[in-house]
Amino acid sequence: MQDQIRSLLKKRRGILLAHNYQPREIQDVADVCGDSLELSIQAAKTDAEVIVFCGVHFMAETASILSPDKTVLLPRTDAGCPMADMVTPEALSKRKAELPSVPVVTYVNSTAEVKALSTICCTSANALEVVESLEDEEVLMVPDRNLALNTAARSSKKVHTWEGHCPFHNLLTVGEVESAKNRYPEAVFMAHPECPPEVVALADVAVSTSGMIRYARQSEAQAFIVGTEVGMRYPLEKACPGKTFHMVSPRMLCEDMKKITLADIVNCLETLDGEVKVPEAVRKPALKAVERMIALAL
Ligand code: 13P
Ligand code: SF4
């Protein structure tokens, strides 16, 4: 099926982008694997006609916002992100009215409608840089409370938070981390910034998924405790042969990230079903917020 996918991609002049949490057989057939920021940048600069996005809905939407003339396909349109659904445009408008001159920094894990109401987007790879890029002394960060608190801990700005979270990263406890550290005393602990602040406080480094790959590659350490979704073991092992990765908790498994199969990819390339398209009235304001973030990375 991987060969079939590669030949269908050639026929459609397509590119396959896969998030680091995707199943290994999908990562192996992808043109580019990466974190949310890297995949947004790829979606913005590709000259392919079709983008097959193996990830979740907000990622395909971001690709559609950046590349409106391309066909963006999500092989399973029901692959969503529970955190993205924790902020609605109505609730955000209400909060904005309470904080009239405060800029809104919106995590890319959000719907296009919410991005359209935002000043700038951020990802886990650049949240601090984005907050620091604003002249204002106060910001509102939505929807991830943990990302906001972890960013606030490294910034002098006042950060207003929102009651959203990733149901899997938010599960990780200090007790689980301490027991992993006792079992693997020589290991370095890498945490994702979606984890609670008390967990991030125990980490040697708190970075995005691709940030973990870069860190593990460069580090002299041979063993790592990994505080993120369990799918990260595969790209880490692939990038760092010989090093050992202990996933801190088997409970950190995002079902939405595991929905797409190779058969779904074949099907969407054959039929062009599963198109994600953001309407122009939403896309234009959302693009401003996404482009403003990408401009910082380029
Ligand atoms: P990053 O890959 O950008 O670190 O994000 C993790 C995530 O939860 C994506 O949904
Ligand atoms: Fe959303 Fe968490 Fe799944 Fe990422 S891991 S897609 S933040 S639910």
CSV table of C-alpha atoms and ligand atoms in Angstrom, one decimal:
chain,number,residue,atom,x,y,z
A,1,MET,CA,0.0,0.0,0.0
A,2,GLN,CA,2.9,2.3,0.6
A,3,ASP,CA,4.0,1.9,-3.0
A,4,GLN,CA,0.5,2.5,-4.2
A,5,ILE,CA,0.4,5.7,-2.1
A,6,ARG,CA,3.7,7.0,-3.6
A,7,SER,CA,2.4,6.4,-7.1
A,8,LEU,CA,-0.9,8.0,-6.4
A,9,LEU,CA,0.9,11.0,-4.9
A,10,LYS,CA,3.0,11.3,-8.1
A,11,LYS,CA,-0.2,11.1,-10.3
A,12,ARG,CA,-2.0,13.8,-8.3
A,13,ARG,CA,1.1,16.0,-7.9
A,14,GLY,CA,0.6,15.6,-4.2
A,15,ILE,CA,2.7,15.8,-1.0
A,16,LEU,CA,2.0,13.8,2.2
A,17,LEU,CA,2.6,15.6,5.5
A,18,ALA,CA,2.6,13.6,8.7
A,19,HIS,CA,2.6,14.7,12.4
A,20,ASN,CA,5.2,13.1,14.7
A,21,TYR,CA,2.4,11.2,16.6
A,22,GLN,CA,1.2,9.4,13.5
A,23,PRO,CA,1.5,5.6,13.2
A,24,ARG,CA,4.9,4.5,12.0
A,25,GLU,CA,3.8,3.1,8.6
A,26,ILE,CA,2.4,6.5,7.8
A,27,GLN,CA,5.5,8.3,8.9
A,28,ASP,CA,7.6,6.0,6.7
A,29,VAL,CA,5.6,6.8,3.6
A,30,ALA,CA,5.4,10.6,4.2
A,31,ASP,CA,7.3,13.3,2.4
A,32,VAL,CA,7.7,15.3,5.5
A,33,CYS,CA,7.2,14.4,9.2
A,34,GLY,CA,7.3,17.1,11.8
A,35,ASP,CA,5.7,19.2,14.6
A,36,SER,CA,2.8,21.6,14.1
A,37,LEU,CA,5.1,24.5,13.2
A,38,GLU,CA,7.2,22.6,10.7
A,39,LEU,CA,4.2,21.2,9.0
A,40,SER,CA,2.5,24.6,8.8
A,41,ILE,CA,5.7,26.0,7.1
A,42,GLN,CA,5.8,23.1,4.7
A,43,ALA,CA,2.1,23.6,3.8
A,44,ALA,CA,2.8,27.3,3.1
A,45,LYS,CA,5.7,26.7,0.8
A,46,THR,CA,5.0,23.5,-1.1
A,47,ASP,CA,4.2,23.8,-4.8
A,48,ALA,CA,2.3,20.5,-4.8
A,49,GLU,CA,-1.3,20.6,-6.0
A,50,VAL,CA,-2.7,18.3,-3.4
A,51,ILE,CA,-1.7,18.2,0.3
A,52,VAL,CA,-2.6,15.0,2.2
A,53,PHE,CA,-2.5,15.9,5.8
A,54,CYS,CA,-2.0,13.0,8.2
A,55,GLY,CA,-2.7,14.5,11.6
A,56,VAL,CA,-5.9,16.1,13.0
A,57,HIS,CA,-8.5,18.5,11.7
A,58,PHE,CA,-7.0,21.8,12.9
A,59,MET,CA,-3.7,20.9,11.1
A,60,ALA,CA,-5.5,20.4,7.7
A,61,GLU,CA,-7.4,23.6,8.3
A,62,THR,CA,-4.2,25.5,8.9
A,63,ALA,CA,-2.9,24.1,5.6
A,64,SER,CA,-6.1,25.3,3.8
A,65,ILE,CA,-5.7,28.7,5.4
A,66,LEU,CA,-2.2,29.0,4.1
A,67,SER,CA,-2.7,27.3,0.7
A,68,PRO,CA,-6.3,28.1,-0.5
A,69,ASP,CA,-5.6,27.2,-4.1
A,70,LYS,CA,-4.5,23.7,-3.2
A,71,THR,CA,-6.6,20.7,-2.4
A,72,VAL,CA,-6.1,19.8,1.2
A,73,LEU,CA,-7.2,16.3,2.2
A,74,LEU,CA,-7.6,14.8,5.7
A,75,PRO,CA,-7.9,11.0,5.1
A,76,ARG,CA,-10.2,10.8,8.2
A,77,THR,CA,-12.3,14.0,8.6
A,78,ASP,CA,-13.4,12.8,12.1
A,79,ALA,CA,-9.8,13.0,13.4
A,80,GLY,CA,-10.2,16.0,15.7
A,81,CYS,CA,-8.5,17.5,18.7
A,82,PRO,CA,-10.5,17.7,21.9
A,83,MET,CA,-8.4,20.7,23.1
A,84,ALA,CA,-9.3,22.6,20.0
A,85,ASP,CA,-13.0,22.2,20.9
A,86,MET,CA,-12.5,23.8,24.3
A,87,VAL,CA,-12.7,27.3,22.9
A,88,THR,CA,-15.6,28.5,20.7
A,89,PRO,CA,-15.7,31.7,18.8
A,90,GLU,CA,-18.6,32.9,20.9
A,91,ALA,CA,-16.8,32.3,24.2
A,92,LEU,CA,-13.6,33.9,22.9
A,93,SER,CA,-15.6,37.0,21.7
A,94,LYS,CA,-17.0,37.3,25.2
A,95,ARG,CA,-13.6,37.1,26.9
A,96,LYS,CA,-12.2,39.6,24.4
A,97,ALA,CA,-14.9,42.1,25.4
A,98,GLU,CA,-13.8,41.7,29.0
A,99,LEU,CA,-10.1,42.3,28.1
A,100,PRO,CA,-10.6,44.9,25.3
A,101,SER,CA,-7.0,45.9,24.5
A,102,VAL,CA,-5.3,42.6,25.3
A,103,PRO,CA,-3.9,40.7,22.3
A,104,VAL,CA,-5.0,37.1,21.8
A,105,VAL,CA,-2.3,34.5,21.3
A,106,THR,CA,-4.0,31.4,20.0
A,107,TYR,CA,-2.4,27.9,20.0
A,108,VAL,CA,-2.7,26.4,16.5
A,109,ASN,CA,-4.6,23.6,18.2
A,110,SER,CA,-7.8,25.6,17.6
A,111,THR,CA,-10.5,26.0,14.9
A,112,ALA,CA,-10.1,28.4,12.0
A,113,GLU,CA,-13.0,30.5,13.4
A,114,VAL,CA,-11.1,30.9,16.6
A,115,LYS,CA,-7.9,31.8,14.8
A,116,ALA,CA,-9.9,34.4,12.8
A,117,LEU,CA,-10.5,36.2,16.2
A,118,SER,CA,-6.9,36.1,17.2
A,119,THR,CA,-4.0,38.5,17.1
A,120,ILE,CA,-1.3,35.9,16.4
A,121,CYS,CA,-1.0,32.1,16.5
A,122,CYS,CA,1.7,30.1,18.3
A,123,THR,CA,2.7,26.5,18.6
A,124,SER,CA,4.5,24.6,21.3
A,125,ALA,CA,7.8,25.3,19.5
A,126,ASN,CA,7.5,29.1,19.6
A,127,ALA,CA,5.0,30.2,22.3
A,128,LEU,CA,7.5,32.2,24.3
A,129,GLU,CA,9.0,33.9,21.2
A,130,VAL,CA,5.5,34.8,20.0
A,131,VAL,CA,4.5,36.3,23.4
A,132,GLU,CA,7.7,38.2,23.6
A,133,SER,CA,7.3,39.5,20.0
A,134,LEU,CA,4.3,41.6,21.1
A,135,GLU,CA,4.7,45.0,22.5
A,136,ASP,CA,1.9,44.7,25.0
A,137,GLU,CA,2.6,43.8,28.6
A,138,GLU,CA,-0.5,41.5,28.9
A,139,VAL,CA,-1.7,38.7,26.6
A,140,LEU,CA,-4.5,36.2,26.6
A,141,MET,CA,-3.4,32.7,25.6
A,142,VAL,CA,-6.1,30.2,24.4
A,143,PRO,CA,-7.0,27.4,24.6
A,144,ASP,CA,-4.3,25.5,26.5
A,145,ARG,CA,-4.0,26.6,30.1
A,146,ASN,CA,-0.8,24.5,30.6
A,147,LEU,CA,1.0,26.0,27.6
A,148,ALA,CA,0.0,29.5,28.9
A,149,LEU,CA,1.3,28.8,32.5
A,150,ASN,CA,4.5,27.3,31.2
A,151,THR,CA,5.0,30.3,28.9
A,152,ALA,CA,4.2,32.7,31.7
A,153,ALA,CA,6.8,31.0,33.9
A,154,ARG,CA,9.5,32.1,31.4
A,155,SER,CA,8.1,35.6,30.6
A,156,SER,CA,7.8,38.9,32.5
A,157,LYS,CA,4.4,39.5,30.8
A,158,LYS,CA,1.0,39.0,32.5
A,159,VAL,CA,-0.6,36.0,30.8
A,160,HIS,CA,-4.4,35.5,31.0
A,161,THR,CA,-5.2,31.9,30.7
A,162,TRP,CA,-8.1,29.8,29.3
A,163,GLU,CA,-9.6,26.6,30.8
A,164,GLY,CA,-8.6,24.3,28.0
A,165,HIS,CA,-6.1,21.4,28.0
A,166,CYS,CA,-5.0,18.3,26.1
A,167,PRO,CA,-6.7,15.4,27.8
A,168,PHE,CA,-3.6,13.2,27.4
A,169,HIS,CA,-0.8,15.6,28.4
A,170,ASN,CA,-2.9,17.0,31.2
A,171,LEU,CA,-3.0,13.4,32.7
A,172,LEU,CA,0.6,13.3,33.6
A,173,THR,CA,1.4,13.5,37.3
A,174,VAL,CA,4.4,14.4,39.4
A,175,GLY,CA,4.1,10.9,40.9
A,176,GLU,CA,4.4,9.2,37.5
A,177,VAL,CA,7.4,11.3,36.6
A,178,GLU,CA,9.1,10.7,39.9
A,179,SER,CA,8.6,6.9,39.6
A,180,ALA,CA,10.1,6.9,36.1
A,181,LYS,CA,13.0,9.0,37.4
A,182,ASN,CA,13.6,6.4,40.2
A,183,ARG,CA,13.5,3.5,37.7
A,184,TYR,CA,15.8,5.3,35.2
A,185,PRO,CA,18.0,7.5,37.3
A,186,GLU,CA,20.5,8.1,34.5
A,187,ALA,CA,17.8,9.3,32.0
A,188,VAL,CA,17.1,12.9,30.9
A,189,PHE,CA,13.4,13.9,31.2
A,190,MET,CA,11.9,15.7,28.2
A,191,ALA,CA,8.4,17.1,28.7
A,192,HIS,CA,5.9,18.7,26.2
A,193,PRO,CA,4.7,22.2,27.2
A,194,GLU,CA,1.1,20.9,27.2
A,195,CYS,CA,1.9,19.0,30.4
A,196,PRO,CA,0.9,20.6,33.8
A,197,PRO,CA,3.5,23.2,35.1
A,198,GLU,CA,4.4,21.0,38.1
A,199,VAL,CA,5.4,18.3,35.7
A,200,VAL,CA,7.3,20.7,33.4
A,201,ALA,CA,9.1,22.0,36.5
A,202,LEU,CA,10.7,18.5,36.8
A,203,ALA,CA,11.9,18.4,33.2
A,204,ASP,CA,15.4,18.9,31.9
A,205,VAL,CA,13.8,20.4,28.8
A,206,ALA,CA,10.3,21.3,27.7
A,207,VAL,CA,10.0,21.5,23.9
A,208,SER,CA,7.8,20.6,21.0
A,209,THR,CA,7.8,17.1,19.5
A,210,SER,CA,10.4,18.0,16.9
A,211,GLY,CA,12.3,19.9,19.6
A,212,MET,CA,12.6,16.6,21.4
A,213,ILE,CA,14.1,14.9,18.4
A,214,ARG,CA,16.7,17.7,18.0
A,215,TYR,CA,17.5,17.7,21.7
A,216,ALA,CA,17.9,13.9,21.9
A,217,ARG,CA,20.1,13.8,18.8
A,218,GLN,CA,22.4,16.5,20.2
A,219,SER,CA,22.5,15.3,23.8
A,220,GLU,CA,25.3,13.2,25.1
A,221,ALA,CA,22.7,11.3,27.2
A,222,GLN,CA,21.9,7.7,26.1
A,223,ALA,CA,18.5,7.4,27.9
A,224,PHE,CA,15.5,9.6,28.0
A,225,ILE,CA,12.1,9.7,29.8
A,226,VAL,CA,9.6,11.1,27.3
A,227,GLY,CA,6.6,13.1,28.6
A,228,THR,CA,4.4,13.2,25.6
A,229,GLU,CA,2.1,11.1,23.4
A,230,VAL,CA,3.3,7.5,23.1
A,231,GLY,CA,3.7,7.7,19.3
A,232,MET,CA,6.8,9.9,19.8
A,233,ARG,CA,8.9,6.8,20.6
A,234,TYR,CA,9.1,5.8,16.9
A,235,PRO,CA,10.5,9.1,15.4
A,236,LEU,CA,12.8,9.4,18.4
A,237,GLU,CA,14.2,5.9,17.9
A,238,LYS,CA,14.5,6.4,14.2
A,239,ALA,CA,16.5,9.7,14.6
A,240,CYS,CA,18.7,8.4,17.5
A,241,PRO,CA,19.7,4.7,16.9
A,242,GLY,CA,21.2,3.1,20.0
A,243,LYS,CA,19.6,5.6,22.4
A,244,THR,CA,16.8,4.4,24.7
A,245,PHE,CA,13.4,6.2,25.1
A,246,HIS,CA,11.1,5.4,28.1
A,247,MET,CA,7.6,6.7,27.5
A,248,VAL,CA,6.5,8.1,30.9
A,249,SER,CA,2.9,7.0,30.7
A,250,PRO,CA,1.0,4.5,28.5
A,251,ARG,CA,-2.1,6.6,29.3
A,252,MET,CA,-0.8,9.4,27.0
A,253,LEU,CA,-2.3,8.0,23.8
A,254,CYS,CA,-4.3,10.3,21.5
A,255,GLU,CA,-6.9,8.2,19.7
A,256,ASP,CA,-7.5,10.9,17.1
A,257,MET,CA,-3.9,10.8,16.0
A,258,LYS,CA,-4.2,7.1,15.4
A,259,LYS,CA,-7.4,7.1,13.3
A,260,ILE,CA,-5.8,7.4,9.8
A,261,THR,CA,-4.7,4.1,8.1
A,262,LEU,CA,-2.8,3.5,4.9
A,263,ALA,CA,-6.1,2.3,3.3
A,264,ASP,CA,-7.7,5.7,4.2
A,265,ILE,CA,-4.8,7.5,2.4
A,266,VAL,CA,-5.2,5.4,-0.7
A,267,ASN,CA,-8.9,6.0,-0.7
A,268,CYS,CA,-8.6,9.8,-0.3
A,269,LEU,CA,-6.0,10.0,-3.1
A,270,GLU,CA,-8.2,7.9,-5.4
A,271,THR,CA,-11.5,9.8,-4.7
A,272,LEU,CA,-10.3,13.2,-3.4
A,273,ASP,CA,-12.8,12.7,-0.6
A,274,GLY,CA,-12.0,14.3,2.7
A,275,GLU,CA,-11.2,17.8,1.5
A,276,VAL,CA,-10.9,20.5,4.2
A,277,LYS,CA,-11.6,24.0,2.9
A,278,VAL,CA,-11.9,27.1,5.1
A,279,PRO,CA,-14.4,29.6,3.8
A,280,GLU,CA,-12.9,32.9,2.6
A,281,ALA,CA,-14.7,35.1,5.3
A,282,VAL,CA,-12.9,33.0,8.0
A,283,ARG,CA,-9.7,32.3,6.1
A,284,LYS,CA,-8.7,35.9,5.5
A,285,PRO,CA,-8.6,37.0,9.2
A,286,ALA,CA,-7.3,33.6,10.3
A,287,LEU,CA,-4.4,33.9,7.7
A,288,LYS,CA,-3.3,37.2,9.3
A,289,ALA,CA,-2.8,35.4,12.7
A,290,VAL,CA,-1.1,32.4,11.2
A,291,GLU,CA,1.2,34.4,8.8
A,292,ARG,CA,2.2,36.7,11.6
A,293,MET,CA,3.5,33.6,13.5
A,294,ILE,CA,5.2,32.1,10.5
A,295,ALA,CA,7.0,35.4,9.7
A,296,LEU,CA,8.7,35.1,13.1
A,297,ALA,CA,10.1,31.6,12.1
A,298,LEU,CA,11.4,32.5,8.7
B,1,13P,P1,3.8,19.7,18.4
B,1,13P,O1,4.1,18.6,17.5
B,1,13P,O2,3.7,21.0,17.7
B,1,13P,O3,4.7,19.8,19.6
B,1,13P,O4,2.3,19.5,19.0
B,1,13P,C1,1.9,18.4,19.7
B,1,13P,C2,0.4,18.2,19.6
B,1,13P,O5,-0.3,17.9,20.5
B,1,13P,C3,-0.2,18.2,18.3
B,1,13P,O6,-1.5,18.1,18.4
B,2,SF4,FE1,-5.1,17.4,20.6
B,2,SF4,FE2,-3.7,16.4,22.6
B,2,SF4,FE3,-4.3,14.8,20.5
B,2,SF4,FE4,-2.5,16.8,20.3
B,2,SF4,S1,-2.3,15.0,21.6
B,2,SF4,S2,-4.2,16.3,18.9
B,2,SF4,S3,-3.4,18.3,21.7
B,2,SF4,S4,-5.8,15.8,22.0
